[in-house]
JSON list of C-alpha atoms in Angstrom, two decimals:
[
{"chain": "T", "resi": 128, "resn": "GLN", "atom": "CA", "xyz": [-7.18, 4.16, 15.65]},
{"chain": "T", "resi": 129, "resn": "GLN", "atom": "CA", "xyz": [-7.05, 3.56, 12.09]},
{"chain": "T", "resi": 130, "resn": "LYS", "atom": "CA", "xyz": [-6.38, 6.67, 10.01]},
{"chain": "T", "resi": 131, "resn": "VAL", "atom": "CA", "xyz": [-8.09, 5.71, 6.82]},
{"chain": "T", "resi": 132, "resn": "GLN", "atom": "CA", "xyz": [-11.63, 4.10, 6.70]},
{"chain": "T", "resi": 133, "resn": "GLN", "atom": "CA", "xyz": [-13.20, 2.63, 3.62]},
{"chain": "T", "resi": 134, "resn": "SER", "atom": "CA", "xyz": [-16.69, 1.73, 2.71]},
{"chain": "T", "resi": 135, "resn": "PRO", "atom": "CA", "xyz": [-18.32, -0.53, 1.67]},
{"chain": "T", "resi": 136, "resn": "GLU", "atom": "CA", "xyz": [-16.26, -3.60, 2.49]},
{"chain": "T", "resi": 137, "resn": "SER", "atom": "CA", "xyz": [-17.61, -5.27, -0.67]},
{"chain": "T", "resi": 138, "resn": "LEU", "atom": "CA", "xyz": [-19.52, -4.18, -3.62]},
{"chain": "T", "resi": 139, "resn": "SER", "atom": "CA", "xyz": [-21.14, -6.01, -6.58]},
{"chain": "T", "resi": 140, "resn": "VAL", "atom": "CA", "xyz": [-22.28, -4.13, -9.69]},
{"chain": "T", "resi": 141, "resn": "PRO", "atom": "CA", "xyz": [-23.42, -5.39, -13.09]},
{"chain": "T", "resi": 142, "resn": "GLU", "atom": "CA", "xyz": [-21.24, -5.01, -16.11]},
{"chain": "T", "resi": 143, "resn": "GLY", "atom": "CA", "xyz": [-21.83, -1.56, -17.53]},
{"chain": "T", "resi": 144, "resn": "GLY", "atom": "CA", "xyz": [-22.99, -0.13, -14.16]},
{"chain": "T", "resi": 145, "resn": "MET", "atom": "CA", "xyz": [-21.49, 2.61, -11.86]},
{"chain": "T", "resi": 146, "resn": "ALA", "atom": "CA", "xyz": [-19.43, 1.51, -8.89]},
{"chain": "T", "resi": 147, "resn": "SER", "atom": "CA", "xyz": [-18.90, 4.18, -6.05]},
{"chain": "T", "resi": 148, "resn": "LEU", "atom": "CA", "xyz": [-16.25, 3.66, -3.40]},
{"chain": "T", "resi": 149, "resn": "ASN", "atom": "CA", "xyz": [-15.84, 5.90, -0.35]},
{"chain": "T", "resi": 150, "resn": "CYS", "atom": "CA", "xyz": [-12.91, 6.70, 2.01]},
{"chain": "T", "resi": 151, "resn": "THR", "atom": "CA", "xyz": [-12.71, 8.97, 5.08]},
{"chain": "T", "resi": 152, "resn": "SER", "atom": "CA", "xyz": [-9.49, 9.85, 6.90]},
{"chain": "T", "resi": 153, "resn": "SER", "atom": "CA", "xyz": [-9.14, 10.85, 10.59]},
{"chain": "T", "resi": 154, "resn": "ASP", "atom": "CA", "xyz": [-5.99, 12.86, 10.39]},
{"chain": "T", "resi": 155, "resn": "ARG", "atom": "CA", "xyz": [-6.36, 16.51, 9.18]},
{"chain": "T", "resi": 156, "resn": "ASN", "atom": "CA", "xyz": [-2.61, 16.61, 8.27]},
{"chain": "T", "resi": 157, "resn": "PHE", "atom": "CA", "xyz": [-3.28, 14.43, 5.34]},
{"chain": "T", "resi": 158, "resn": "GLN", "atom": "CA", "xyz": [-2.90, 16.28, 2.15]},
{"chain": "T", "resi": 159, "resn": "TYR", "atom": "CA", "xyz": [-2.30, 13.64, -0.50]},
{"chain": "T", "resi": 160, "resn": "PHE", "atom": "CA", "xyz": [-4.70, 10.84, -1.46]},
{"chain": "T", "resi": 161, "resn": "TRP", "atom": "CA", "xyz": [-4.65, 7.81, -3.88]},
{"chain": "T", "resi": 162, "resn": "TRP", "atom": "CA", "xyz": [-6.62, 5.07, -5.00]},
{"chain": "T", "resi": 163, "resn": "TYR", "atom": "CA", "xyz": [-4.83, 1.80, -5.57]},
{"chain": "T", "resi": 164, "resn": "ARG", "atom": "CA", "xyz": [-6.17, -1.39, -7.15]},
{"chain": "T", "resi": 165, "resn": "GLN", "atom": "CA", "xyz": [-4.93, -4.95, -6.44]},
{"chain": "T", "resi": 166, "resn": "HIS", "atom": "CA", "xyz": [-5.78, -7.98, -8.53]},
{"chain": "T", "resi": 167, "resn": "SER", "atom": "CA", "xyz": [-5.34, -11.41, -7.09]},
{"chain": "T", "resi": 168, "resn": "GLY", "atom": "CA", "xyz": [-1.67, -12.51, -7.03]},
{"chain": "T", "resi": 169, "resn": "GLU", "atom": "CA", "xyz": [-0.24, -9.05, -7.66]},
{"chain": "T", "resi": 170, "resn": "GLY", "atom": "CA", "xyz": [0.86, -6.05, -5.56]},
{"chain": "T", "resi": 171, "resn": "PRO", "atom": "CA", "xyz": [-1.33, -3.04, -5.41]},
{"chain": "T", "resi": 172, "resn": "LYS", "atom": "CA", "xyz": [-1.02, -0.64, -8.41]},
{"chain": "T", "resi": 173, "resn": "ALA", "atom": "CA", "xyz": [-1.75, 3.02, -8.25]},
{"chain": "T", "resi": 174, "resn": "LEU", "atom": "CA", "xyz": [-5.01, 3.89, -10.12]},
{"chain": "T", "resi": 175, "resn": "MET", "atom": "CA", "xyz": [-5.28, 7.67, -9.52]},
{"chain": "T", "resi": 176, "resn": "SER", "atom": "CA", "xyz": [-3.86, 10.39, -7.24]},
{"chain": "T", "resi": 177, "resn": "ILE", "atom": "CA", "xyz": [-5.83, 13.48, -6.01]},
{"chain": "T", "resi": 178, "resn": "PHE", "atom": "CA", "xyz": [-4.31, 16.31, -4.17]},
{"chain": "T", "resi": 179, "resn": "SER", "atom": "CA", "xyz": [-6.80, 19.20, -4.66]},
{"chain": "T", "resi": 180, "resn": "ASP", "atom": "CA", "xyz": [-10.35, 19.56, -3.79]},
{"chain": "T", "resi": 181, "resn": "GLY", "atom": "CA", "xyz": [-12.91, 18.72, -6.44]},
{"chain": "T", "resi": 182, "resn": "ASP", "atom": "CA", "xyz": [-13.01, 16.07, -9.14]},
{"chain": "T", "resi": 183, "resn": "LYS", "atom": "CA", "xyz": [-10.30, 14.43, -11.13]},
{"chain": "T", "resi": 184, "resn": "LYS", "atom": "CA", "xyz": [-11.27, 12.34, -14.22]},
{"chain": "T", "resi": 185, "resn": "GLU", "atom": "CA", "xyz": [-9.11, 9.69, -15.91]},
{"chain": "T", "resi": 186, "resn": "GLY", "atom": "CA", "xyz": [-11.17, 7.68, -18.58]},
{"chain": "T", "resi": 187, "resn": "ARG", "atom": "CA", "xyz": [-13.93, 5.85, -16.73]},
{"chain": "T", "resi": 188, "resn": "PHE", "atom": "CA", "xyz": [-12.56, 6.70, -13.40]},
{"chain": "T", "resi": 189, "resn": "THR", "atom": "CA", "xyz": [-13.47, 9.87, -11.47]},
{"chain": "T", "resi": 190, "resn": "ALA", "atom": "CA", "xyz": [-12.02, 10.71, -7.90]},
{"chain": "T", "resi": 191, "resn": "HIS", "atom": "CA", "xyz": [-13.55, 13.37, -5.77]},
{"chain": "T", "resi": 192, "resn": "LEU", "atom": "CA", "xyz": [-11.80, 14.99, -2.76]},
{"chain": "T", "resi": 193, "resn": "ASN", "atom": "CA", "xyz": [-13.34, 17.15, -0.03]},
{"chain": "T", "resi": 194, "resn": "LYS", "atom": "CA", "xyz": [-10.50, 18.14, 2.33]},
{"chain": "T", "resi": 195, "resn": "ALA", "atom": "CA", "xyz": [-12.91, 19.95, 4.79]},
{"chain": "T", "resi": 196, "resn": "SER", "atom": "CA", "xyz": [-14.78, 16.65, 5.45]},
{"chain": "T", "resi": 197, "resn": "LEU", "atom": "CA", "xyz": [-11.61, 14.48, 4.93]},
{"chain": "T", "resi": 198, "resn": "HIS", "atom": "CA", "xyz": [-13.60, 12.53, 2.33]},
{"chain": "T", "resi": 199, "resn": "VAL", "atom": "CA", "xyz": [-12.54, 10.99, -1.03]},
{"chain": "T", "resi": 200, "resn": "SER", "atom": "CA", "xyz": [-14.41, 8.84, -3.28]},
{"chain": "T", "resi": 201, "resn": "LEU", "atom": "CA", "xyz": [-13.90, 6.86, -6.59]},
{"chain": "T", "resi": 202, "resn": "HIS", "atom": "CA", "xyz": [-16.55, 6.42, -9.16]},
{"chain": "T", "resi": 203, "resn": "ILE", "atom": "CA", "xyz": [-16.08, 3.73, -11.93]},
{"chain": "T", "resi": 204, "resn": "ARG", "atom": "CA", "xyz": [-18.57, 4.14, -14.81]},
{"chain": "T", "resi": 205, "resn": "ASP", "atom": "CA", "xyz": [-19.31, 1.55, -17.45]},
{"chain": "T", "resi": 206, "resn": "SER", "atom": "CA", "xyz": [-17.74, -1.08, -14.98]},
{"chain": "T", "resi": 207, "resn": "GLN", "atom": "CA", "xyz": [-16.08, -4.00, -16.74]},
{"chain": "T", "resi": 208, "resn": "PRO", "atom": "CA", "xyz": [-15.36, -7.48, -15.31]},
{"chain": "T", "resi": 209, "resn": "SER", "atom": "CA", "xyz": [-11.57, -6.66, -15.53]},
{"chain": "T", "resi": 210, "resn": "ASP", "atom": "CA", "xyz": [-12.32, -3.99, -12.84]},
{"chain": "T", "resi": 211, "resn": "SER", "atom": "CA", "xyz": [-13.06, -6.73, -10.25]},
{"chain": "T", "resi": 212, "resn": "ALA", "atom": "CA", "xyz": [-10.36, -6.31, -7.71]},
{"chain": "T", "resi": 213, "resn": "LEU", "atom": "CA", "xyz": [-9.56, -5.03, -4.23]},
{"chain": "T", "resi": 214, "resn": "TYR", "atom": "CA", "xyz": [-9.41, -1.28, -4.11]},
{"chain": "T", "resi": 215, "resn": "PHE", "atom": "CA", "xyz": [-7.43, 0.60, -1.47]},
{"chain": "T", "resi": 216, "resn": "CYS", "atom": "CA", "xyz": [-7.62, 4.32, -0.35]},
{"chain": "T", "resi": 217, "resn": "ALA", "atom": "CA", "xyz": [-4.37, 5.72, 0.74]},
{"chain": "T", "resi": 218, "resn": "ALA", "atom": "CA", "xyz": [-3.48, 8.98, 2.43]},
{"chain": "T", "resi": 219, "resn": "SER", "atom": "CA", "xyz": [-0.25, 10.88, 3.39]},
{"chain": "T", "resi": 220, "resn": "ASN", "atom": "CA", "xyz": [1.14, 14.05, 4.63]},
{"chain": "T", "resi": 221, "resn": "SER", "atom": "CA", "xyz": [4.47, 15.31, 3.52]},
{"chain": "T", "resi": 222, "resn": "ASN", "atom": "CA", "xyz": [6.75, 13.06, 5.65]},
{"chain": "T", "resi": 223, "resn": "ASN", "atom": "CA", "xyz": [6.79, 9.85, 3.57]},
{"chain": "T", "resi": 224, "resn": "ARG", "atom": "CA", "xyz": [4.26, 7.95, 5.79]},
{"chain": "T", "resi": 225, "resn": "ILE", "atom": "CA", "xyz": [1.49, 6.64, 3.59]},
{"chain": "T", "resi": 226, "resn": "PHE", "atom": "CA", "xyz": [-1.42, 4.93, 5.24]},
{"chain": "T", "resi": 227, "resn": "PHE", "atom": "CA", "xyz": [-3.97, 2.51, 3.63]},
{"chain": "T", "resi": 228, "resn": "GLY", "atom": "CA", "xyz": [-7.61, 1.59, 4.37]},
{"chain": "T", "resi": 229, "resn": "ASP", "atom": "CA", "xyz": [-8.85, -1.97, 4.66]},
{"chain": "T", "resi": 230, "resn": "GLY", "atom": "CA", "xyz": [-9.98, -1.93, 1.07]},
{"chain": "T", "resi": 231, "resn": "THR", "atom": "CA", "xyz": [-13.31, -2.49, -0.88]},
{"chain": "T", "resi": 232, "resn": "GLN", "atom": "CA", "xyz": [-13.67, -5.75, -2.70]},
{"chain": "T", "resi": 233, "resn": "LEU", "atom": "CA", "xyz": [-15.38, -4.92, -6.06]},
{"chain": "T", "resi": 234, "resn": "VAL", "atom": "CA", "xyz": [-16.98, -7.59, -8.20]},
{"chain": "T", "resi": 235, "resn": "VAL", "atom": "CA", "xyz": [-18.36, -6.75, -11.61]},
{"chain": "T", "resi": 236, "resn": "LYS", "atom": "CA", "xyz": [-20.89, -9.31, -12.84]},
{"chain": "T", "resi": 237, "resn": "PRO", "atom": "CA", "xyz": [-21.04, -10.02, -16.60]},
{"chain": "H", "resi": 123, "resn": "ASP", "atom": "CA", "xyz": [10.61, -0.14, -16.26]},
{"chain": "H", "resi": 124, "resn": "THR", "atom": "CA", "xyz": [8.54, 0.24, -13.13]},
{"chain": "H", "resi": 125, "resn": "THR", "atom": "CA", "xyz": [9.45, -3.00, -11.60]},
{"chain": "H", "resi": 126, "resn": "VAL", "atom": "CA", "xyz": [9.86, -3.84, -7.91]},
{"chain": "H", "resi": 127, "resn": "LYS", "atom": "CA", "xyz": [11.01, -7.39, -7.33]},
{"chain": "H", "resi": 128, "resn": "GLN", "atom": "CA", "xyz": [10.55, -9.51, -4.17]},
{"chain": "H", "resi": 129, "resn": "ASN", "atom": "CA", "xyz": [12.17, -12.73, -3.22]},
{"chain": "H", "resi": 130, "resn": "PRO", "atom": "CA", "xyz": [11.05, -15.32, -2.44]},
{"chain": "H", "resi": 131, "resn": "ARG", "atom": "CA", "xyz": [7.33, -15.40, -3.36]},
{"chain": "H", "resi": 132, "resn": "TYR", "atom": "CA", "xyz": [6.64, -17.86, -0.48]},
{"chain": "H", "resi": 133, "resn": "LYS", "atom": "CA", "xyz": [8.55, -18.27, 2.61]},
{"chain": "H", "resi": 134, "resn": "LEU", "atom": "CA", "xyz": [8.06, -20.87, 5.28]},
{"chain": "H", "resi": 135, "resn": "ALA", "atom": "CA", "xyz": [9.66, -20.32, 8.71]},
{"chain": "H", "resi": 136, "resn": "ARG", "atom": "CA", "xyz": [9.75, -21.91, 12.13]},
{"chain": "H", "resi": 137, "resn": "VAL", "atom": "CA", "xyz": [8.70, -20.28, 15.28]},
{"chain": "H", "resi": 138, "resn": "GLY", "atom": "CA", "xyz": [11.91, -18.64, 16.95]},
{"chain": "H", "resi": 139, "resn": "LYS", "atom": "CA", "xyz": [13.95, -18.70, 13.73]},
{"chain": "H", "resi": 140, "resn": "PRO", "atom": "CA", "xyz": [15.10, -15.65, 11.88]},
{"chain": "H", "resi": 141, "resn": "VAL", "atom": "CA", "xyz": [13.62, -14.59, 8.59]},
{"chain": "H", "resi": 142, "resn": "ASN", "atom": "CA", "xyz": [15.13, -12.37, 5.90]},
{"chain": "H", "resi": 143, "resn": "LEU", "atom": "CA", "xyz": [13.11, -11.03, 2.96]},
{"chain": "H", "resi": 144, "resn": "ILE", "atom": "CA", "xyz": [14.63, -9.21, -0.06]},
{"chain": "H", "resi": 145, "resn": "CYS", "atom": "CA", "xyz": [13.34, -6.44, -2.32]},
{"chain": "H", "resi": 146, "resn": "SER", "atom": "CA", "xyz": [14.93, -4.68, -5.31]},
{"chain": "H", "resi": 147, "resn": "GLN", "atom": "CA", "xyz": [14.03, -1.83, -7.61]},
{"chain": "H", "resi": 148, "resn": "THR", "atom": "CA", "xyz": [15.73, -0.55, -10.71]},
{"chain": "H", "resi": 149, "resn": "MET", "atom": "CA", "xyz": [14.00, 2.82, -10.94]},
{"chain": "H", "resi": 150, "resn": "ASN", "atom": "CA", "xyz": [16.63, 4.77, -8.73]},
{"chain": "H", "resi": 151, "resn": "HIS", "atom": "CA", "xyz": [13.92, 5.63, -6.25]},
{"chain": "H", "resi": 152, "resn": "ASP", "atom": "CA", "xyz": [14.96, 7.45, -3.14]},
{"chain": "H", "resi": 153, "resn": "THR", "atom": "CA", "xyz": [12.41, 5.78, -0.79]},
{"chain": "H", "resi": 154, "resn": "MET", "atom": "CA", "xyz": [11.69, 2.08, -0.03]},
{"chain": "H", "resi": 155, "resn": "TYR", "atom": "CA", "xyz": [8.84, 0.73, 2.09]},
{"chain": "H", "resi": 156, "resn": "TRP", "atom": "CA", "xyz": [7.86, -2.43, 3.73]},
{"chain": "H", "resi": 157, "resn": "TYR", "atom": "CA", "xyz": [4.23, -3.17, 4.52]},
{"chain": "H", "resi": 158, "resn": "GLN", "atom": "CA", "xyz": [2.57, -6.06, 6.30]},
{"chain": "H", "resi": 159, "resn": "LYS", "atom": "CA", "xyz": [-0.69, -7.23, 4.86]},
{"chain": "H", "resi": 160, "resn": "LYS", "atom": "CA", "xyz": [-3.10, -9.70, 6.69]},
{"chain": "H", "resi": 161, "resn": "PRO", "atom": "CA", "xyz": [-6.38, -10.91, 5.32]},
{"chain": "H", "resi": 162, "resn": "ASN", "atom": "CA", "xyz": [-9.16, -8.24, 5.55]},
{"chain": "H", "resi": 163, "resn": "GLN", "atom": "CA", "xyz": [-6.83, -5.76, 6.93]},
{"chain": "H", "resi": 164, "resn": "ALA", "atom": "CA", "xyz": [-5.16, -2.58, 5.60]},
{"chain": "H", "resi": 165, "resn": "PRO", "atom": "CA", "xyz": [-1.51, -2.83, 4.53]},
{"chain": "H", "resi": 166, "resn": "LYS", "atom": "CA", "xyz": [0.29, -1.83, 7.64]},
{"chain": "H", "resi": 167, "resn": "LEU", "atom": "CA", "xyz": [3.39, 0.42, 7.37]},
{"chain": "H", "resi": 168, "resn": "LEU", "atom": "CA", "xyz": [6.24, -1.27, 9.16]},
{"chain": "H", "resi": 169, "resn": "LEU", "atom": "CA", "xyz": [9.26, 1.05, 8.13]},
{"chain": "H", "resi": 170, "resn": "PHE", "atom": "CA", "xyz": [10.81, 2.94, 5.24]},
{"chain": "H", "resi": 171, "resn": "TYR", "atom": "CA", "xyz": [14.09, 4.06, 4.07]},
{"chain": "H", "resi": 172, "resn": "TYR", "atom": "CA", "xyz": [14.44, 7.63, 2.72]},
{"chain": "H", "resi": 173, "resn": "ASP", "atom": "CA", "xyz": [17.84, 7.43, 0.95]},
{"chain": "H", "resi": 174, "resn": "LYS", "atom": "CA", "xyz": [19.98, 5.93, 3.80]},
{"chain": "H", "resi": 175, "resn": "ILE", "atom": "CA", "xyz": [17.82, 6.89, 6.78]},
{"chain": "H", "resi": 176, "resn": "LEU", "atom": "CA", "xyz": [15.71, 4.18, 8.31]},
{"chain": "H", "resi": 177, "resn": "ASN", "atom": "CA", "xyz": [12.35, 5.21, 9.81]},
{"chain": "H", "resi": 178, "resn": "ARG", "atom": "CA", "xyz": [10.53, 2.52, 11.81]},
{"chain": "H", "resi": 179, "resn": "GLU", "atom": "CA", "xyz": [6.88, 2.76, 13.07]},
{"chain": "H", "resi": 180, "resn": "ALA", "atom": "CA", "xyz": [6.63, 3.02, 16.90]},
{"chain": "H", "resi": 181, "resn": "ASP", "atom": "CA", "xyz": [4.31, -0.02, 17.35]},
{"chain": "H", "resi": 182, "resn": "THR", "atom": "CA", "xyz": [6.56, -2.38, 15.27]},
{"chain": "H", "resi": 183, "resn": "PHE", "atom": "CA", "xyz": [9.91, -0.78, 16.22]},
{"chain": "H", "resi": 184, "resn": "GLU", "atom": "CA", "xyz": [11.28, -3.82, 18.23]},
{"chain": "H", "resi": 185, "resn": "LYS", "atom": "CA", "xyz": [9.90, -6.45, 15.82]},
{"chain": "H", "resi": 186, "resn": "PHE", "atom": "CA", "xyz": [11.45, -5.60, 12.47]},
{"chain": "H", "resi": 187, "resn": "GLN", "atom": "CA", "xyz": [14.83, -4.52, 11.25]},
{"chain": "H", "resi": 188, "resn": "SER", "atom": "CA", "xyz": [15.99, -3.49, 7.76]},
{"chain": "H", "resi": 189, "resn": "SER", "atom": "CA", "xyz": [18.98, -2.74, 5.79]},
{"chain": "H", "resi": 190, "resn": "ARG", "atom": "CA", "xyz": [19.61, -0.87, 2.55]},
{"chain": "H", "resi": 191, "resn": "PRO", "atom": "CA", "xyz": [23.17, -1.60, 1.33]},
{"chain": "H", "resi": 192, "resn": "ASN", "atom": "CA", "xyz": [22.60, 0.42, -1.83]},
{"chain": "H", "resi": 193, "resn": "ASN", "atom": "CA", "xyz": [19.87, 2.36, -3.56]},
{"chain": "H", "resi": 194, "resn": "SER", "atom": "CA", "xyz": [18.46, -0.73, -5.21]},
{"chain": "H", "resi": 195, "resn": "PHE", "atom": "CA", "xyz": [18.07, -3.33, -2.48]},
{"chain": "H", "resi": 196, "resn": "CYS", "atom": "CA", "xyz": [16.24, -3.32, 0.79]},
{"chain": "H", "resi": 197, "resn": "SER", "atom": "CA", "xyz": [15.85, -6.16, 3.18]},
{"chain": "H", "resi": 198, "resn": "LEU", "atom": "CA", "xyz": [13.27, -6.92, 6.03]},
{"chain": "H", "resi": 199, "resn": "TYR", "atom": "CA", "xyz": [14.65, -8.95, 9.07]},
{"chain": "H", "resi": 200, "resn": "ILE", "atom": "CA", "xyz": [12.83, -10.63, 11.73]},
{"chain": "H", "resi": 201, "resn": "GLY", "atom": "CA", "xyz": [15.08, -11.89, 14.36]},
{"chain": "H", "resi": 202, "resn": "SER", "atom": "CA", "xyz": [12.74, -14.46, 15.97]},
{"chain": "H", "resi": 203, "resn": "ALA", "atom": "CA", "xyz": [9.60, -15.28, 14.08]},
{"chain": "H", "resi": 204, "resn": "GLY", "atom": "CA", "xyz": [6.27, -15.84, 15.93]},
{"chain": "H", "resi": 205, "resn": "LEU", "atom": "CA", "xyz": [2.93, -17.13, 14.71]},
{"chain": "H", "resi": 206, "resn": "GLU", "atom": "CA", "xyz": [1.68, -13.61, 14.42]},
{"chain": "H", "resi": 207, "resn": "TYR", "atom": "CA", "xyz": [4.28, -12.77, 11.77]},
{"chain": "H", "resi": 208, "resn": "SER", "atom": "CA", "xyz": [2.38, -14.92, 9.16]},
{"chain": "H", "resi": 209, "resn": "ALA", "atom": "CA", "xyz": [1.33, -12.47, 6.59]},
{"chain": "H", "resi": 210, "resn": "MET", "atom": "CA", "xyz": [1.93, -11.04, 3.10]},
{"chain": "H", "resi": 211, "resn": "TYR", "atom": "CA", "xyz": [4.88, -8.65, 3.11]},
{"chain": "H", "resi": 212, "resn": "LEU", "atom": "CA", "xyz": [4.74, -5.96, 0.49]},
{"chain": "H", "resi": 213, "resn": "CYS", "atom": "CA", "xyz": [7.78, -3.86, -0.57]},
{"chain": "H", "resi": 214, "resn": "ALA", "atom": "CA", "xyz": [7.26, -0.61, -2.41]},
{"chain": "H", "resi": 215, "resn": "SER", "atom": "CA", "xyz": [9.36, 2.22, -3.72]},
{"chain": "H", "resi": 216, "resn": "SER", "atom": "CA", "xyz": [8.80, 5.84, -4.60]},
{"chain": "H", "resi": 217, "resn": "ARG", "atom": "CA", "xyz": [10.78, 8.78, -6.11]},
{"chain": "H", "resi": 218, "resn": "GLY", "atom": "CA", "xyz": [10.66, 11.09, -3.11]},
{"chain": "H", "resi": 219, "resn": "ARG", "atom": "CA", "xyz": [8.62, 12.21, -0.21]},
{"chain": "H", "resi": 220, "resn": "GLY", "atom": "CA", "xyz": [5.07, 11.73, 0.82]},
{"chain": "H", "resi": 221, "resn": "GLN", "atom": "CA", "xyz": [3.28, 13.02, -2.22]},
{"chain": "H", "resi": 222, "resn": "GLU", "atom": "CA", "xyz": [4.77, 10.36, -4.62]},
{"chain": "H", "resi": 223, "resn": "THR", "atom": "CA", "xyz": [3.06, 7.20, -5.86]},
{"chain": "H", "resi": 224, "resn": "LEU", "atom": "CA", "xyz": [4.21, 3.93, -4.54]},
{"chain": "H", "resi": 225, "resn": "TYR", "atom": "CA", "xyz": [5.30, 1.11, -6.80]},
{"chain": "H", "resi": 226, "resn": "PHE", "atom": "CA", "xyz": [4.70, -2.31, -5.21]},
{"chain": "H", "resi": 227, "resn": "GLY", "atom": "CA", "xyz": [6.22, -5.75, -5.70]},
{"chain": "H", "resi": 228, "resn": "SER", "atom": "CA", "xyz": [4.11, -8.76, -5.84]},
{"chain": "H", "resi": 229, "resn": "GLY", "atom": "CA", "xyz": [4.79, -9.63, -2.10]},
{"chain": "H", "resi": 230, "resn": "THR", "atom": "CA", "xyz": [6.28, -12.42, -0.12]},
{"chain": "H", "resi": 231, "resn": "ARG", "atom": "CA", "xyz": [3.82, -14.60, 1.68]},
{"chain": "H", "resi": 232, "resn": "LEU", "atom": "CA", "xyz": [5.37, -15.69, 4.95]},
{"chain": "H", "resi": 233, "resn": "THR", "atom": "CA", "xyz": [3.98, -18.68, 6.83]},
{"chain": "H", "resi": 234, "resn": "VAL", "atom": "CA", "xyz": [5.46, -19.31, 10.41]},
{"chain": "H", "resi": 235, "resn": "LEU", "atom": "CA", "xyz": [4.87, -22.85, 11.92]}
]
């Protein structure tokens, strides 16, 4: 069973719009969560980490974590064409094993 | 400098032949990882080194081997490539244990024919 599930598989938003990505984990031992972003031809790059319940905001990006429901989300406001990429949710406990979801393909249309 | 380098960028291999992929990092990170990425699938953790200790995932234990001759370098070795090994292989490093951010290389695309 895959430990990290993401939705939707793909998402299209207009430039300037809000993009919302979701992630649910199946392992209650997970304590640490990240969002990674991968542009074509590159490796994934960390966008945000979130380790505590609640919201974490970095510029146009806001992550929300609810450990009780094992749910983490990412919201991108004022989406730009350069935000078009594959977004991965990742989760870990404290033993170095970090697991990824299948990804959400975001397209921001000018 | 947060650079992880992987060589080669593209690799062609024949069924039944060995494959060796190389990764290096200059950040003095304690942990180095190898992930396998196939289209429309999650990056799959294959193994990782924490310092000099190798940890291999149970479901890929017999398929992949690795070595880390020093802190900066890590290799991924396939003894006998099969068609199912065709994938993108991503190397990553991190400073310490599970709560640290991963830094990825650009990957090596392996095609087995």
